[in-house]
mmCIF file of C-alpha atoms in Angstrom:
data_model
loop_
_atom_site.group_PDB
_atom_site.id
_atom_site.type_symbol
_atom_site.label_atom_id
_atom_site.label_comp_id
_atom_site.label_asym_id
_atom_site.label_seq_id
_atom_site.Cartn_x
_atom_site.Cartn_y
_atom_site.Cartn_z
ATOM 1 C CA MET A 755 102.003 90.512 92.734
ATOM 2 C CA THR A 756 99.089 92.905 92.256
ATOM 3 C CA THR A 757 99.743 96.485 93.348
ATOM 4 C CA LEU A 758 97.327 97.544 96.081
ATOM 5 C CA HIS A 759 95.444 100.749 95.381
ATOM 6 C CA GLY A 760 92.465 102.752 96.524
ATOM 7 C CA LEU A 761 90.886 103.303 99.930
ATOM 8 C CA TYR A 762 91.280 100.670 102.639
ATOM 9 C CA LEU A 763 89.265 101.043 105.831
ATOM 10 C CA PRO A 764 91.132 99.931 108.995
ATOM 11 C CA LEU A 765 88.002 98.912 110.853
ATOM 12 C CA ILE A 766 87.391 99.761 114.495
ATOM 13 C CA THR A 767 86.282 96.949 116.797
ATOM 14 C CA PRO A 768 82.877 97.931 118.203
ATOM 15 C CA PHE A 769 81.962 96.826 121.712
ATOM 16 C CA ALA A 770 78.543 96.096 123.157
ATOM 17 C CA ALA A 771 77.310 97.569 126.440
ATOM 18 C CA ASP A 772 78.625 94.532 128.325
ATOM 19 C CA GLY A 773 82.103 94.990 126.851
ATOM 20 C CA THR A 774 81.984 92.090 124.415
ATOM 21 C CA VAL A 775 82.813 92.516 120.731
ATOM 22 C CA ALA A 776 79.699 93.579 118.816
ATOM 23 C CA LEU A 777 80.223 91.403 115.735
ATOM 24 C CA ASP A 778 76.849 92.309 114.237
ATOM 25 C CA ALA A 779 77.768 96.015 114.365
ATOM 26 C CA LEU A 780 81.182 95.245 112.869
ATOM 27 C CA GLU A 781 79.529 93.409 109.984
ATOM 28 C CA ARG A 782 77.088 96.282 109.336
ATOM 29 C CA LEU A 783 79.907 98.836 109.450
ATOM 30 C CA ALA A 784 81.992 96.801 107.008
ATOM 31 C CA HIS A 785 79.121 96.695 104.520
ATOM 32 C CA GLN A 786 78.417 100.413 104.987
ATOM 33 C CA VAL A 787 81.925 101.573 104.160
ATOM 34 C CA LEU A 788 82.103 99.293 101.118
ATOM 35 C CA ASP A 789 78.730 100.658 99.983
ATOM 36 C CA GLU A 790 80.175 104.170 100.290
ATOM 37 C CA GLY A 791 83.218 103.512 98.121
ATOM 38 C CA ALA A 792 85.963 101.815 100.125
ATOM 39 C CA THR A 793 88.074 99.511 97.968
ATOM 40 C CA GLY A 794 88.852 97.040 100.738
ATOM 41 C CA LEU A 795 88.979 96.446 104.470
ATOM 42 C CA VAL A 796 91.657 96.021 107.115
ATOM 43 C CA ALA A 797 90.980 93.755 110.098
ATOM 44 C CA LEU A 798 93.099 93.946 113.256
ATOM 45 C CA GLY A 799 94.906 97.117 112.258
ATOM 46 C CA THR A 800 95.908 99.269 115.225
ATOM 47 C CA THR A 801 92.590 101.138 114.882
ATOM 48 C CA GLY A 802 90.910 97.833 115.741
ATOM 49 C CA GLU A 803 92.667 97.667 119.152
ATOM 50 C CA PRO A 804 94.108 94.172 118.552
ATOM 51 C CA GLY A 805 96.358 94.410 121.588
ATOM 52 C CA SER A 806 93.283 94.474 123.820
ATOM 53 C CA LEU A 807 91.505 91.530 122.168
ATOM 54 C CA THR A 808 91.719 87.889 123.186
ATOM 55 C CA GLU A 809 92.806 85.334 120.600
ATOM 56 C CA ALA A 810 89.199 84.162 120.298
ATOM 57 C CA GLU A 811 88.013 87.740 119.745
ATOM 58 C CA LYS A 812 90.691 88.332 117.093
ATOM 59 C CA GLN A 813 89.630 85.190 115.269
ATOM 60 C CA ALA A 814 85.970 86.234 115.407
ATOM 61 C CA VAL A 815 86.798 89.707 114.058
ATOM 62 C CA VAL A 816 88.816 88.302 111.155
ATOM 63 C CA GLU A 817 86.132 85.732 110.326
ATOM 64 C CA THR A 818 83.423 88.415 110.340
ATOM 65 C CA VAL A 819 85.331 90.847 108.125
ATOM 66 C CA ALA A 820 86.505 88.038 105.829
ATOM 67 C CA ARG A 821 82.908 86.938 105.322
ATOM 68 C CA VAL A 822 81.939 90.459 104.255
ATOM 69 C CA CYS A 823 84.899 90.645 101.872
ATOM 70 C CA ARG A 824 83.977 87.274 100.396
ATOM 71 C CA GLU A 825 80.370 88.349 99.859
ATOM 72 C CA ARG A 826 81.425 91.686 98.342
ATOM 73 C CA SER A 827 84.489 90.460 96.385
ATOM 74 C CA ALA A 828 86.546 93.055 98.271
ATOM 75 C CA PRO A 829 90.228 92.666 99.206
ATOM 76 C CA LEU A 830 91.092 92.071 102.854
ATOM 77 C CA ILE A 831 94.277 93.078 104.656
ATOM 78 C CA VAL A 832 94.878 91.622 108.126
ATOM 79 C CA GLY A 833 97.155 93.073 110.772
ATOM 80 C CA ALA A 834 99.822 90.477 111.593
ATOM 81 C CA ALA A 835 103.279 91.230 112.947
ATOM 82 C CA THR A 836 104.658 87.833 114.003
ATOM 83 C CA ALA A 837 105.468 84.611 112.185
ATOM 84 C CA GLU A 838 102.754 82.871 114.204
ATOM 85 C CA ALA A 839 100.101 85.447 113.252
ATOM 86 C CA LEU A 840 101.134 85.307 109.598
ATOM 87 C CA ALA A 841 100.912 81.503 109.610
ATOM 88 C CA GLY A 842 97.391 81.820 110.959
ATOM 89 C CA LEU A 843 96.323 83.643 107.802
ATOM 90 C CA ALA A 844 96.409 80.299 105.993
ATOM 91 C CA ALA A 845 92.884 79.861 107.357
ATOM 92 C CA THR A 846 91.746 83.152 105.757
ATOM 93 C CA PRO A 847 91.800 82.803 101.962
ATOM 94 C CA GLU A 848 90.183 86.228 101.579
ATOM 95 C CA ALA A 849 93.341 87.914 102.888
ATOM 96 C CA VAL A 850 95.398 89.444 100.078
ATOM 97 C CA ALA A 851 98.067 90.996 102.343
ATOM 98 C CA ALA A 852 99.185 91.421 105.935
ATOM 99 C CA LEU A 853 99.783 94.812 107.547
ATOM 100 C CA THR A 854 103.032 94.336 109.478
ATOM 101 C CA VAL A 855 104.409 97.077 111.683
ATOM 102 C CA VAL A 856 108.099 97.966 111.848
ATOM 103 C CA PRO A 857 109.366 96.452 115.135
ATOM 104 C CA PRO A 858 108.359 98.976 117.806
ATOM 105 C CA PHE A 859 110.449 100.270 120.692
ATOM 106 C CA VAL A 860 113.602 98.207 120.010
ATOM 107 C CA ARG A 861 114.819 100.515 117.187
ATOM 108 C CA PRO A 862 116.761 97.811 115.306
ATOM 109 C CA GLY A 863 118.211 100.175 112.695
ATOM 110 C CA GLU A 864 117.447 100.031 108.991
ATOM 111 C CA ASP A 865 119.528 96.889 108.422
ATOM 112 C CA GLY A 866 117.651 95.212 111.258
ATOM 113 C CA VAL A 867 114.291 96.231 109.821
ATOM 114 C CA VAL A 868 115.240 94.809 106.418
ATOM 115 C CA ALA A 869 116.395 91.551 108.026
ATOM 116 C CA HIS A 870 113.179 91.337 110.063
ATOM 117 C CA PHE A 871 110.923 91.751 107.033
ATOM 118 C CA THR A 872 113.040 89.385 104.944
ATOM 119 C CA ARG A 873 112.447 86.651 107.527
ATOM 120 C CA LEU A 874 108.734 87.310 107.928
ATOM 121 C CA ALA A 875 108.064 87.662 104.194
ATOM 122 C CA ALA A 876 109.747 84.342 103.445
ATOM 123 C CA ALA A 877 107.433 82.561 105.868
ATOM 124 C CA SER A 878 104.187 84.340 104.939
ATOM 125 C CA ARG A 879 101.453 82.994 102.674
ATOM 126 C CA VAL A 880 100.420 86.548 101.756
ATOM 127 C CA PRO A 881 102.453 89.624 100.799
ATOM 128 C CA LEU A 882 103.386 92.052 103.550
ATOM 129 C CA VAL A 883 102.545 95.748 103.733
ATOM 130 C CA VAL A 884 105.196 97.448 105.861
ATOM 131 C CA TYR A 885 103.587 99.721 108.452
ATOM 132 C CA ASP A 886 106.043 102.602 108.757
ATOM 133 C CA ILE A 887 105.012 104.841 111.657
ATOM 134 C CA PRO A 888 108.198 106.153 113.290
ATOM 135 C CA TYR A 889 106.539 108.400 115.853
ATOM 136 C CA ARG A 890 105.140 105.228 117.435
ATOM 137 C CA THR A 891 107.846 102.663 116.657
ATOM 138 C CA GLY A 892 110.850 104.892 117.342
ATOM 139 C CA GLN A 893 112.486 103.701 114.111
ATOM 140 C CA TYR A 894 112.703 106.163 111.209
ATOM 141 C CA LEU A 895 113.111 104.725 107.704
ATOM 142 C CA THR A 896 114.868 106.858 105.094
ATOM 143 C CA ALA A 897 114.076 107.026 101.406
ATOM 144 C CA GLY A 898 116.981 104.609 100.939
ATOM 145 C CA ALA A 899 115.506 101.962 103.255
ATOM 146 C CA LEU A 900 112.104 101.684 101.618
ATOM 147 C CA PRO A 901 113.449 100.543 98.203
ATOM 148 C CA ARG A 902 115.435 97.885 100.051
ATOM 149 C CA LEU A 903 112.231 96.679 101.665
ATOM 150 C CA ALA A 904 110.436 96.825 98.311
ATOM 151 C CA ALA A 905 113.096 94.542 96.828
ATOM 152 C CA ILE A 906 112.277 91.770 99.314
ATOM 153 C CA PRO A 907 110.193 89.036 97.656
ATOM 154 C CA ASN A 908 106.653 88.998 99.066
ATOM 155 C CA VAL A 909 106.664 92.624 100.255
ATOM 156 C CA ALA A 910 103.859 94.455 98.457
ATOM 157 C CA GLY A 911 103.935 97.997 99.800
ATOM 158 C CA VAL A 912 104.035 100.385 102.713
ATOM 159 C CA LYS A 913 101.504 102.115 104.884
ATOM 160 C CA TYR A 914 103.384 105.394 104.987
ATOM 161 C CA ALA A 915 102.767 107.307 108.193
ATOM 162 C CA GLY A 916 105.915 109.335 108.638
ATOM 163 C CA GLY A 917 104.234 112.247 110.389
ATOM 164 C CA GLY A 918 104.134 114.584 107.409
ATOM 165 C CA ILE A 919 105.789 115.277 104.061
ATOM 166 C CA ASN A 920 109.557 115.765 104.066
ATOM 167 C CA GLU A 921 112.543 115.366 101.741
ATOM 168 C CA ASP A 922 112.532 111.577 102.165
ATOM 169 C CA THR A 923 108.872 111.488 101.141
ATOM 170 C CA VAL A 924 109.627 113.532 98.042
ATOM 171 C CA ALA A 925 112.627 111.341 97.176
ATOM 172 C CA LEU A 926 110.593 108.142 97.581
ATOM 173 C CA MET A 927 107.728 109.383 95.416
ATOM 174 C CA ALA A 928 110.086 110.791 92.775
ATOM 175 C CA ASP A 929 111.355 107.282 92.067
ATOM 176 C CA PRO A 930 108.959 104.754 93.617
ATOM 177 C CA PRO A 931 109.906 101.069 93.392
ATOM 178 C CA ALA A 932 108.033 99.257 90.621
ATOM 179 C CA GLY A 933 105.098 97.193 91.854
ATOM 180 C CA PHE A 934 105.398 98.616 95.377
ATOM 181 C CA ALA A 935 102.257 100.285 96.707
ATOM 182 C CA VAL A 936 102.610 103.470 98.731
ATOM 183 C CA LEU A 937 99.457 103.844 100.830
ATOM 184 C CA GLY A 938 99.018 106.962 102.928
ATOM 185 C CA GLY A 939 98.601 106.342 106.636
ATOM 186 C CA ASP A 940 98.763 109.890 108.007
ATOM 187 C CA ASP A 941 95.183 110.954 107.398
ATOM 188 C CA THR A 942 95.786 114.698 107.621
ATOM 189 C CA PHE A 943 98.585 114.525 105.031
ATOM 190 C CA VAL A 944 97.058 112.005 102.639
ATOM 191 C CA SER A 945 96.053 114.559 100.007
ATOM 192 C CA PRO A 946 99.596 115.904 99.418
ATOM 193 C CA LEU A 947 100.927 112.336 99.432
ATOM 194 C CA LEU A 948 98.380 111.402 96.761
ATOM 195 C CA ALA A 949 99.425 114.499 94.816
ATOM 196 C CA LEU A 950 102.968 113.101 94.822
ATOM 197 C CA GLY A 951 101.723 109.802 93.388
ATOM 198 C CA ALA A 952 100.647 107.538 96.264
ATOM 199 C CA HIS A 953 98.457 104.602 95.270
ATOM 200 C CA GLY A 954 95.801 105.136 97.949
ATOM 201 C CA GLY A 955 95.419 105.141 101.704
ATOM 202 C CA ILE A 956 94.667 103.131 104.812
ATOM 203 C CA LEU A 957 92.688 105.792 106.634
ATOM 204 C CA SER A 958 90.867 105.587 109.952
ATOM 205 C CA SER A 959 89.220 108.971 109.267
ATOM 206 C CA ALA A 960 87.373 107.377 106.369
ATOM 207 C CA HIS A 961 85.000 105.663 108.810
ATOM 208 C CA LEU A 962 83.384 109.094 108.485
ATOM 209 C CA ALA A 963 82.982 110.666 105.034
ATOM 210 C CA THR A 964 83.966 107.398 103.353
ATOM 211 C CA ALA A 965 82.656 108.494 99.968
ATOM 212 C CA GLN A 966 84.606 111.744 100.100
ATOM 213 C CA PHE A 967 87.899 110.024 100.931
ATOM 214 C CA ALA A 968 87.319 107.532 98.117
ATOM 215 C CA GLU A 969 86.597 110.450 95.784
ATOM 216 C CA LEU A 970 89.759 112.228 96.921
ATOM 217 C CA ILE A 971 91.851 109.245 95.820
ATOM 218 C CA ARG A 972 89.959 108.951 92.535
ATOM 219 C CA LEU A 973 90.396 112.645 91.728
ATOM 220 C CA TRP A 974 94.140 112.667 92.332
ATOM 221 C CA GLN A 975 94.622 109.473 90.338
ATOM 222 C CA SER A 976 92.581 110.821 87.430
ATOM 223 C CA GLY A 977 94.640 114.027 87.362
ATOM 224 C CA ASP A 978 91.835 116.355 88.459
ATOM 225 C CA ALA A 979 94.120 118.422 90.687
ATOM 226 C CA ILE A 980 91.817 121.424 91.126
ATOM 227 C CA ARG A 981 88.911 119.416 92.547
ATOM 228 C CA ALA A 982 91.225 117.068 94.464
ATOM 229 C CA ARG A 983 93.039 119.952 96.120
ATOM 230 C CA ALA A 984 89.798 121.582 97.221
ATOM 231 C CA LEU A 985 88.412 118.318 98.618
ATOM 232 C CA GLY A 986 91.687 117.572 100.395
ATOM 233 C CA HIS A 987 91.556 120.967 102.094
ATOM 234 C CA ARG A 988 88.028 120.191 103.335
ATOM 235 C CA LEU A 989 88.910 116.714 104.612
ATOM 236 C CA ALA A 990 92.141 117.602 106.446
ATOM 237 C CA PRO A 991 90.353 119.435 109.331
ATOM 238 C CA LEU A 992 88.070 116.420 109.768
ATOM 239 C CA SER A 993 91.083 114.115 110.118
ATOM 240 C CA LYS A 994 92.716 116.526 112.542
ATOM 241 C CA ALA A 995 89.555 116.586 114.657
ATOM 242 C CA LEU A 996 89.240 112.792 114.635
ATOM 243 C CA PHE A 997 92.805 112.461 115.915
ATOM 244 C CA ALA A 998 92.438 115.092 118.657
ATOM 245 C CA GLU A 999 92.419 112.205 121.152
ATOM 246 C CA PRO A 1000 94.221 108.845 120.833
ATOM 247 C CA ASN A 1001 92.812 106.840 117.937
ATOM 248 C CA PRO A 1002 90.175 105.340 117.796
ATOM 249 C CA THR A 1003 88.446 107.158 120.656
ATOM 250 C CA VAL A 1004 87.014 110.078 118.662
ATOM 251 C CA VAL A 1005 86.194 107.914 115.630
ATOM 252 C CA LYS A 1006 84.256 105.520 117.845
ATOM 253 C CA ALA A 1007 82.495 108.331 119.688
ATOM 254 C CA ALA A 1008 81.434 109.910 116.387
ATOM 255 C CA LEU A 1009 80.188 106.577 115.013
ATOM 256 C CA HIS A 1010 78.234 106.016 118.227
ATOM 257 C CA ALA A 1011 76.751 109.522 118.062
ATOM 258 C CA GLN A 1012 75.552 108.636 114.553
ATOM 259 C CA GLY A 1013 73.957 105.425 115.852
ATOM 260 C CA ARG A 1014 76.243 103.196 113.770
ATOM 261 C CA ILE A 1015 77.820 101.268 116.669
ATOM 262 C CA PRO A 1016 76.235 100.364 120.033
ATOM 263 C CA THR A 1017 78.729 102.139 122.318
ATOM 264 C CA ALA A 1018 81.683 104.496 122.118
ATOM 265 C CA GLY A 1019 83.651 102.087 124.260
ATOM 266 C CA VAL A 1020 87.330 101.344 123.883
ATOM 267 C CA ARG A 1021 89.319 98.994 126.075
ATOM 268 C CA LEU A 1022 91.163 101.976 127.493
ATOM 269 C CA PRO A 1023 89.426 104.928 129.235
ATOM 270 C CA LEU A 1024 86.134 105.825 127.587
ATOM 271 C CA LEU A 1025 85.545 109.027 125.642
ATOM 272 C CA ASP A 1026 82.060 110.407 126.118
ATOM 273 C CA ALA A 1027 80.059 110.584 122.894
ATOM 274 C CA HIS A 1028 79.175 114.195 123.758
ATOM 275 C CA SER A 1029 82.744 115.365 124.472
ATOM 276 C CA ASP A 1030 84.159 118.535 122.940
ATOM 277 C CA SER A 1031 86.451 116.432 120.703
ATOM 278 C CA THR A 1032 83.499 114.465 119.354
ATOM 279 C CA ALA A 1033 81.431 117.586 118.796
ATOM 280 C CA ALA A 1034 84.315 119.181 116.889
ATOM 281 C CA ALA A 1035 84.717 116.094 114.702
ATOM 282 C CA LEU A 1036 80.994 115.945 113.908
ATOM 283 C CA LYS A 1037 81.043 119.652 113.040
ATOM 284 C CA GLN A 1038 83.876 119.081 110.580
ATOM 285 C CA LEU A 1039 82.042 116.080 109.141
ATOM 286 C CA ALA A 1040 78.974 118.219 108.482
ATOM 287 C CA GLU A 1041 81.149 120.732 106.656
ATOM 288 C CA VAL A 1042 82.424 118.096 104.189
ATOM 289 C CA GLY A 1043 78.945 116.715 103.686
ATOM 290 C CA GLY A 1044 79.511 113.328 105.339
#
């Protein structure tokens, strides 16, 4: 099983003025971020608002992003958290992994999480990337739980979004499981996680300043700590600004302000493209040269 590495872009789902999915804009955006240095793409991650899409819309999004990945020979990760969704990936040969969230709300305990992923991994055509985001799921995973998950056949890595860097983070990165990719998922903290040895990131902020986030990963992995540290310090305020409102509202508003998607619309309340949050994010983007 190949270890995932580099920058993966969890693509937003752009909407047209009539509220339909703007597949042409999605395709252009996918090509743009690959042109700017992204290693691969994520379709139907939480940034893509999958919970608000119909089954037909989800299928269209995956087909569009898969076509781009096929044309560009880029790896594709697809968000899939149920056995049914994972089975559906049989129709997407471009998919190299599924991004599968820890069961939210029910808080099954670490043994329950391990049992859940053991069942899903056994039934999946593609390896699973555990999406560990305890401030949304309600289930914290310790440094002892992640090696147990890594030992499950067909589990390839973790999108690590623990809300910061703590002693469990340090313990995990001090002795990471062999062949298990640790991909940063807390955009503001990705630079220190990379400094500890993470393999890359799945970063919504990288819709903006894609080249700089790709360079950040490259610098840390090449051992250029001085330049990596300086770039990380410049990018962290951008990520903070982009997450000032619930994701992906500010990201979408900034992309719309740049003319890269047709509207700033989300399927929850709209964020005006000229809001203070958007203006702050665009100011930070200008400061990092994006």
